[in-house]
């Protein structure tokens, strides 16, 4: 009796494409939605979660979808937001446990409270695709993390042009956190933002008007590298330091039900402030 091996292979291949590999015990899958030009979030987050793994033994893997965005303009940011649902469906194919929407200013540029709508759209797209997941946005994570640790006034560094920095400032203040000072580095090209040297951040932070500030937002952007400077600035200035990346990490861990245990990235991620 003959046996059609090619038919078996076709069936197996279809089944493989239809369903992701089953989850691994003591491991979590994290989905990322990032701008196409992002070069930082997929380096800083894995490093932070590597430290969490060293402390706890729990493992994390990352699975990304990209939406086109090269220049940090309101037009390109709006176009990226319009692709959020498609990206969510794509990344949810990996049966991720949580989806992080990693473009802070793209969301904030859509107006007050936009992170709530974006998180809802992403969550609904994942559910409709048959793979529901918790959802965190960098925009929501930043404002919620500050509120969670009792911060009402911050000083902030952004890489954006001045008008977008003002927009971010107003968005944060609309969520109940006063921005006592905000420095705009005015770098419009997103790839160039990813090339900024975090070694320059301590000096920039020293120049912030910090009177009345209860924390420093050292990078209000997931693309601006900052991880190497977070602990140094926190130790030197004696204020909690939060970035878009550390806030996103904090909320991803909370969504997974995990206690932050990450050294060398500010008190937020040691679990001391939450």
mmCIF file of C-alpha atoms in Angstrom:
data_model
loop_
_atom_site.group_PDB
_atom_site.id
_atom_site.type_symbol
_atom_site.label_atom_id
_atom_site.label_comp_id
_atom_site.label_asym_id
_atom_site.label_seq_id
_atom_site.Cartn_x
_atom_site.Cartn_y
_atom_site.Cartn_z
ATOM 1 C CA UNK A 1 0.000 0.000 0.000
ATOM 2 C CA UNK A 2 1.460 3.367 -1.028
ATOM 3 C CA UNK A 3 1.709 6.262 1.401
ATOM 4 C CA UNK A 4 1.689 9.917 0.321
ATOM 5 C CA UNK A 5 4.548 11.406 2.376
ATOM 6 C CA UNK A 6 4.134 14.836 0.732
ATOM 7 C CA UNK A 7 0.532 15.020 1.972
ATOM 8 C CA UNK A 8 1.694 14.275 5.514
ATOM 9 C CA UNK A 9 4.324 16.990 5.306
ATOM 10 C CA UNK A 10 1.795 19.500 3.976
ATOM 11 C CA UNK A 11 -0.617 18.671 6.796
ATOM 12 C CA UNK A 12 2.127 18.935 9.409
ATOM 13 C CA UNK A 13 3.291 22.262 8.004
ATOM 14 C CA UNK A 14 -0.240 23.673 8.062
ATOM 15 C CA UNK A 15 -0.705 22.552 11.656
ATOM 16 C CA UNK A 16 2.639 24.093 12.597
ATOM 17 C CA UNK A 17 1.630 27.451 11.107
ATOM 18 C CA UNK A 18 -1.816 27.348 12.695
ATOM 19 C CA UNK A 19 -0.715 26.935 16.298
ATOM 20 C CA UNK A 20 2.355 28.225 18.147
ATOM 21 C CA UNK A 21 4.487 25.957 20.257
ATOM 22 C CA UNK A 22 2.927 25.242 23.654
ATOM 23 C CA UNK A 23 4.011 27.369 26.581
ATOM 24 C CA UNK A 24 7.024 26.348 28.598
ATOM 25 C CA UNK A 25 6.710 26.046 32.382
ATOM 26 C CA UNK A 26 8.496 28.840 34.269
ATOM 27 C CA UNK A 27 8.625 30.982 31.123
ATOM 28 C CA UNK A 28 6.579 33.871 29.752
ATOM 29 C CA UNK A 29 6.183 35.228 26.240
ATOM 30 C CA UNK A 30 6.213 39.004 25.809
ATOM 31 C CA UNK A 31 4.908 40.548 22.602
ATOM 32 C CA UNK A 32 6.270 43.923 21.494
ATOM 33 C CA UNK A 33 4.761 46.384 19.042
ATOM 34 C CA UNK A 34 7.493 48.823 18.049
ATOM 35 C CA UNK A 35 8.148 51.457 15.388
ATOM 36 C CA UNK A 36 9.948 50.019 12.366
ATOM 37 C CA UNK A 37 12.953 52.247 13.106
ATOM 38 C CA UNK A 38 13.198 51.286 16.778
ATOM 39 C CA UNK A 39 16.589 49.907 17.797
ATOM 40 C CA UNK A 40 16.452 50.332 21.584
ATOM 41 C CA UNK A 41 13.371 48.686 23.089
ATOM 42 C CA UNK A 42 14.435 45.268 21.822
ATOM 43 C CA UNK A 43 17.787 45.664 23.563
ATOM 44 C CA UNK A 44 16.880 47.382 26.853
ATOM 45 C CA UNK A 45 13.847 45.236 27.709
ATOM 46 C CA UNK A 46 15.580 41.884 27.131
ATOM 47 C CA UNK A 47 18.480 43.090 29.296
ATOM 48 C CA UNK A 48 16.124 44.098 32.091
ATOM 49 C CA UNK A 49 14.296 40.784 31.942
ATOM 50 C CA UNK A 50 17.628 38.915 31.824
ATOM 51 C CA UNK A 51 18.370 40.465 35.222
ATOM 52 C CA UNK A 52 14.908 39.462 36.430
ATOM 53 C CA UNK A 53 15.624 35.902 35.305
ATOM 54 C CA UNK A 54 18.941 35.880 37.163
ATOM 55 C CA UNK A 55 17.126 36.927 40.330
ATOM 56 C CA UNK A 56 14.065 34.679 40.048
ATOM 57 C CA UNK A 57 14.804 31.846 37.609
ATOM 58 C CA UNK A 58 11.727 32.673 35.517
ATOM 59 C CA UNK A 59 12.489 33.034 31.814
ATOM 60 C CA UNK A 60 11.115 35.502 29.269
ATOM 61 C CA UNK A 61 11.107 35.498 25.481
ATOM 62 C CA UNK A 62 10.304 38.414 23.146
ATOM 63 C CA UNK A 63 8.256 38.429 19.953
ATOM 64 C CA UNK A 64 7.920 41.623 17.916
ATOM 65 C CA UNK A 65 5.691 43.246 15.332
ATOM 66 C CA UNK A 66 6.773 46.466 13.608
ATOM 67 C CA UNK A 67 4.782 49.438 12.316
ATOM 68 C CA UNK A 68 6.319 51.896 9.859
ATOM 69 C CA UNK A 69 7.690 55.064 11.454
ATOM 70 C CA UNK A 70 10.939 56.861 10.580
ATOM 71 C CA UNK A 71 10.470 60.536 11.420
ATOM 72 C CA UNK A 72 8.973 61.548 14.757
ATOM 73 C CA UNK A 73 6.204 63.713 13.308
ATOM 74 C CA UNK A 74 2.540 63.839 14.244
ATOM 75 C CA UNK A 75 1.604 62.486 10.804
ATOM 76 C CA UNK A 76 3.863 59.418 11.008
ATOM 77 C CA UNK A 77 2.912 58.837 14.635
ATOM 78 C CA UNK A 78 -0.793 58.861 13.750
ATOM 79 C CA UNK A 79 -0.165 56.418 10.899
ATOM 80 C CA UNK A 80 1.654 54.082 13.273
ATOM 81 C CA UNK A 81 -1.218 54.144 15.750
ATOM 82 C CA UNK A 82 -3.551 53.206 12.903
ATOM 83 C CA UNK A 83 -1.599 49.954 12.460
ATOM 84 C CA UNK A 84 -1.824 48.934 16.126
ATOM 85 C CA UNK A 85 -4.639 46.429 15.685
ATOM 86 C CA UNK A 86 -2.945 44.646 12.772
ATOM 87 C CA UNK A 87 0.320 44.466 14.719
ATOM 88 C CA UNK A 88 -1.510 43.139 17.775
ATOM 89 C CA UNK A 89 -3.121 40.371 15.745
ATOM 90 C CA UNK A 90 0.235 39.454 14.207
ATOM 91 C CA UNK A 91 2.158 39.310 17.469
ATOM 92 C CA UNK A 92 -0.664 37.463 19.226
ATOM 93 C CA UNK A 93 -0.141 34.591 16.771
ATOM 94 C CA UNK A 94 2.809 33.697 19.024
ATOM 95 C CA UNK A 95 0.313 33.153 21.886
ATOM 96 C CA UNK A 96 2.062 35.775 24.010
ATOM 97 C CA UNK A 97 1.108 36.359 27.638
ATOM 98 C CA UNK A 98 1.313 40.146 27.459
ATOM 99 C CA UNK A 99 1.626 42.718 24.662
ATOM 100 C CA UNK A 100 3.641 45.902 25.192
ATOM 101 C CA UNK A 101 2.828 48.751 22.820
ATOM 102 C CA UNK A 102 6.218 50.422 22.779
ATOM 103 C CA UNK A 103 5.926 53.897 21.328
ATOM 104 C CA UNK A 104 5.120 56.444 23.990
ATOM 105 C CA UNK A 105 4.829 59.588 21.894
ATOM 106 C CA UNK A 106 2.782 57.927 19.137
ATOM 107 C CA UNK A 107 0.039 57.348 21.663
ATOM 108 C CA UNK A 108 0.360 60.650 23.525
ATOM 109 C CA UNK A 109 0.192 62.573 20.243
ATOM 110 C CA UNK A 110 -3.374 61.313 19.802
ATOM 111 C CA UNK A 111 -4.673 63.405 22.686
ATOM 112 C CA UNK A 112 -5.526 63.152 26.397
ATOM 113 C CA UNK A 113 -6.082 59.645 27.728
ATOM 114 C CA UNK A 114 -5.223 58.033 24.379
ATOM 115 C CA UNK A 115 -3.326 55.180 26.050
ATOM 116 C CA UNK A 116 -6.591 53.761 27.348
ATOM 117 C CA UNK A 117 -8.095 53.571 23.855
ATOM 118 C CA UNK A 118 -4.886 52.139 22.352
ATOM 119 C CA UNK A 119 -4.678 49.421 24.989
ATOM 120 C CA UNK A 120 -8.339 48.549 24.387
ATOM 121 C CA UNK A 121 -7.871 48.347 20.598
ATOM 122 C CA UNK A 122 -4.829 46.086 20.992
ATOM 123 C CA UNK A 123 -6.560 43.855 23.526
ATOM 124 C CA UNK A 124 -9.628 43.471 21.333
ATOM 125 C CA UNK A 125 -7.504 42.618 18.279
ATOM 126 C CA UNK A 126 -5.649 39.902 20.196
ATOM 127 C CA UNK A 127 -8.914 38.434 21.506
ATOM 128 C CA UNK A 128 -10.492 38.485 18.055
ATOM 129 C CA UNK A 129 -7.458 36.593 16.783
ATOM 130 C CA UNK A 130 -8.068 33.853 19.330
ATOM 131 C CA UNK A 131 -5.100 34.677 21.576
ATOM 132 C CA UNK A 132 -6.155 37.082 24.334
ATOM 133 C CA UNK A 133 -3.309 38.758 26.221
ATOM 134 C CA UNK A 134 -2.782 41.449 28.827
ATOM 135 C CA UNK A 135 -1.861 44.801 27.254
ATOM 136 C CA UNK A 136 0.523 47.514 28.409
ATOM 137 C CA UNK A 137 1.396 50.699 26.543
ATOM 138 C CA UNK A 138 4.545 52.675 27.258
ATOM 139 C CA UNK A 139 2.441 55.833 27.507
ATOM 140 C CA UNK A 140 0.094 54.304 30.049
ATOM 141 C CA UNK A 141 2.922 52.580 31.885
ATOM 142 C CA UNK A 142 4.809 55.824 32.425
ATOM 143 C CA UNK A 143 1.922 57.752 33.951
ATOM 144 C CA UNK A 144 0.569 54.793 35.924
ATOM 145 C CA UNK A 145 3.989 53.897 37.320
ATOM 146 C CA UNK A 146 4.553 57.439 38.535
ATOM 147 C CA UNK A 147 1.149 57.434 40.194
ATOM 148 C CA UNK A 148 1.751 53.981 41.687
ATOM 149 C CA UNK A 149 4.865 55.174 43.519
ATOM 150 C CA UNK A 150 3.158 58.342 44.755
ATOM 151 C CA UNK A 151 4.929 60.824 42.471
ATOM 152 C CA UNK A 152 3.072 64.070 41.693
ATOM 153 C CA UNK A 153 5.887 66.235 40.269
ATOM 154 C CA UNK A 154 8.678 65.253 37.861
ATOM 155 C CA UNK A 155 11.487 66.709 35.781
ATOM 156 C CA UNK A 156 11.764 65.137 32.329
ATOM 157 C CA UNK A 157 14.160 64.551 29.425
ATOM 158 C CA UNK A 158 12.874 63.826 25.911
ATOM 159 C CA UNK A 159 14.604 63.471 22.523
ATOM 160 C CA UNK A 160 11.687 65.102 20.703
ATOM 161 C CA UNK A 161 11.322 68.447 19.012
ATOM 162 C CA UNK A 162 10.007 71.172 21.318
ATOM 163 C CA UNK A 163 6.347 71.002 20.148
ATOM 164 C CA UNK A 164 6.158 67.239 20.738
ATOM 165 C CA UNK A 165 7.908 67.620 24.074
ATOM 166 C CA UNK A 166 5.262 70.155 25.073
ATOM 167 C CA UNK A 167 2.579 67.699 23.975
ATOM 168 C CA UNK A 168 4.114 64.972 26.149
ATOM 169 C CA UNK A 169 4.353 67.399 29.044
ATOM 170 C CA UNK A 170 0.668 68.299 28.732
ATOM 171 C CA UNK A 171 -0.314 64.642 28.436
ATOM 172 C CA UNK A 172 1.529 63.711 31.624
ATOM 173 C CA UNK A 173 0.062 66.681 33.441
ATOM 174 C CA UNK A 174 -3.388 65.679 32.211
ATOM 175 C CA UNK A 175 -2.863 62.417 34.093
ATOM 176 C CA UNK A 176 -2.227 64.297 37.342
ATOM 177 C CA UNK A 177 1.590 64.541 37.364
ATOM 178 C CA UNK A 178 3.060 68.048 37.192
ATOM 179 C CA UNK A 179 6.154 68.468 35.003
ATOM 180 C CA UNK A 180 8.350 71.072 36.693
ATOM 181 C CA UNK A 181 10.906 71.040 33.859
ATOM 182 C CA UNK A 182 11.253 69.307 30.494
ATOM 183 C CA UNK A 183 14.352 69.262 28.295
ATOM 184 C CA UNK A 184 13.856 68.645 24.560
ATOM 185 C CA UNK A 185 16.936 67.308 22.748
ATOM 186 C CA UNK A 186 15.220 68.026 19.388
ATOM 187 C CA UNK A 187 16.225 64.964 17.367
ATOM 188 C CA UNK A 188 13.548 64.346 14.685
ATOM 189 C CA UNK A 189 15.015 61.211 13.060
ATOM 190 C CA UNK A 190 14.122 58.095 15.047
ATOM 191 C CA UNK A 191 17.267 56.187 14.065
ATOM 192 C CA UNK A 192 19.352 59.136 15.264
ATOM 193 C CA UNK A 193 17.474 59.049 18.573
ATOM 194 C CA UNK A 194 18.590 55.429 18.977
ATOM 195 C CA UNK A 195 22.217 56.509 18.506
ATOM 196 C CA UNK A 196 22.177 59.053 21.350
ATOM 197 C CA UNK A 197 24.806 58.222 23.954
ATOM 198 C CA UNK A 198 23.313 57.527 27.393
ATOM 199 C CA UNK A 199 26.644 58.625 28.894
ATOM 200 C CA UNK A 200 25.477 62.185 28.279
ATOM 201 C CA UNK A 201 22.308 61.814 30.330
ATOM 202 C CA UNK A 202 23.807 62.436 33.798
ATOM 203 C CA UNK A 203 24.978 65.885 32.747
ATOM 204 C CA UNK A 204 21.599 66.653 31.181
ATOM 205 C CA UNK A 205 19.862 65.488 34.359
ATOM 206 C CA UNK A 206 22.068 67.736 36.488
ATOM 207 C CA UNK A 207 20.886 70.671 34.409
ATOM 208 C CA UNK A 208 17.205 70.018 35.016
ATOM 209 C CA UNK A 209 15.287 72.395 37.254
ATOM 210 C CA UNK A 210 14.519 69.900 40.003
ATOM 211 C CA UNK A 211 13.080 72.050 42.783
ATOM 212 C CA UNK A 212 9.892 70.349 43.934
ATOM 213 C CA UNK A 213 10.456 67.320 41.711
ATOM 214 C CA UNK A 214 9.821 63.948 43.319
ATOM 215 C CA UNK A 215 11.270 61.878 40.463
ATOM 216 C CA UNK A 216 13.135 62.216 37.177
ATOM 217 C CA UNK A 217 11.870 60.828 33.892
ATOM 218 C CA UNK A 218 15.273 60.313 32.312
ATOM 219 C CA UNK A 219 13.912 59.188 28.934
ATOM 220 C CA UNK A 220 10.306 59.838 27.985
ATOM 221 C CA UNK A 221 10.894 57.753 24.868
ATOM 222 C CA UNK A 222 11.379 54.032 24.292
ATOM 223 C CA UNK A 223 13.934 54.731 21.554
ATOM 224 C CA UNK A 224 16.293 56.988 23.517
ATOM 225 C CA UNK A 225 18.904 54.751 25.215
ATOM 226 C CA UNK A 226 19.005 55.370 28.951
ATOM 227 C CA UNK A 227 19.432 52.103 30.847
ATOM 228 C CA UNK A 228 23.172 52.578 31.365
ATOM 229 C CA UNK A 229 22.542 55.912 33.121
ATOM 230 C CA UNK A 230 19.479 55.179 35.272
ATOM 231 C CA UNK A 231 21.166 53.932 38.430
ATOM 232 C CA UNK A 232 23.966 56.489 38.208
ATOM 233 C CA UNK A 233 21.555 59.416 37.982
ATOM 234 C CA UNK A 234 19.342 58.026 40.743
ATOM 235 C CA UNK A 235 22.316 57.579 43.072
ATOM 236 C CA UNK A 236 23.797 60.975 42.260
ATOM 237 C CA UNK A 237 20.666 63.105 42.483
ATOM 238 C CA UNK A 238 18.850 61.188 45.215
ATOM 239 C CA UNK A 239 15.537 61.009 43.345
ATOM 240 C CA UNK A 240 13.789 57.983 41.852
ATOM 241 C CA UNK A 241 14.577 57.709 38.135
ATOM 242 C CA UNK A 242 12.001 56.272 35.746
ATOM 243 C CA UNK A 243 12.193 55.842 31.973
ATOM 244 C CA UNK A 244 9.705 54.719 29.353
ATOM 245 C CA UNK A 245 11.519 51.370 29.272
ATOM 246 C CA UNK A 246 11.682 50.806 33.039
ATOM 247 C CA UNK A 247 8.035 51.827 33.450
ATOM 248 C CA UNK A 248 7.012 49.428 30.677
ATOM 249 C CA UNK A 249 9.029 46.650 32.295
ATOM 250 C CA UNK A 250 7.404 47.376 35.656
ATOM 251 C CA UNK A 251 3.912 47.118 34.189
ATOM 252 C CA UNK A 252 4.681 44.003 32.144
ATOM 253 C CA UNK A 253 5.859 42.294 35.319
ATOM 254 C CA UNK A 254 2.712 43.432 37.150
ATOM 255 C CA UNK A 255 0.544 42.121 34.302
ATOM 256 C CA UNK A 256 2.265 38.751 34.622
ATOM 257 C CA UNK A 257 1.840 38.757 38.401
ATOM 258 C CA UNK A 258 5.598 38.886 38.975
ATOM 259 C CA UNK A 259 7.408 40.933 41.626
ATOM 260 C CA UNK A 260 10.134 43.197 40.172
ATOM 261 C CA UNK A 261 13.587 41.990 41.242
ATOM 262 C CA UNK A 262 15.867 43.855 38.843
ATOM 263 C CA UNK A 263 19.093 45.421 40.129
ATOM 264 C CA UNK A 264 20.945 48.388 38.704
ATOM 265 C CA UNK A 265 17.980 50.010 36.947
ATOM 266 C CA UNK A 266 16.471 52.244 39.596
ATOM 267 C CA UNK A 267 14.405 51.649 42.709
ATOM 268 C CA UNK A 268 11.186 51.163 40.714
ATOM 269 C CA UNK A 269 12.419 47.820 39.412
ATOM 270 C CA UNK A 270 13.783 46.560 42.720
ATOM 271 C CA UNK A 271 10.236 46.467 44.027
ATOM 272 C CA UNK A 272 11.139 48.966 46.754
ATOM 273 C CA UNK A 273 8.747 51.695 45.583
ATOM 274 C CA UNK A 274 5.676 49.785 44.453
#
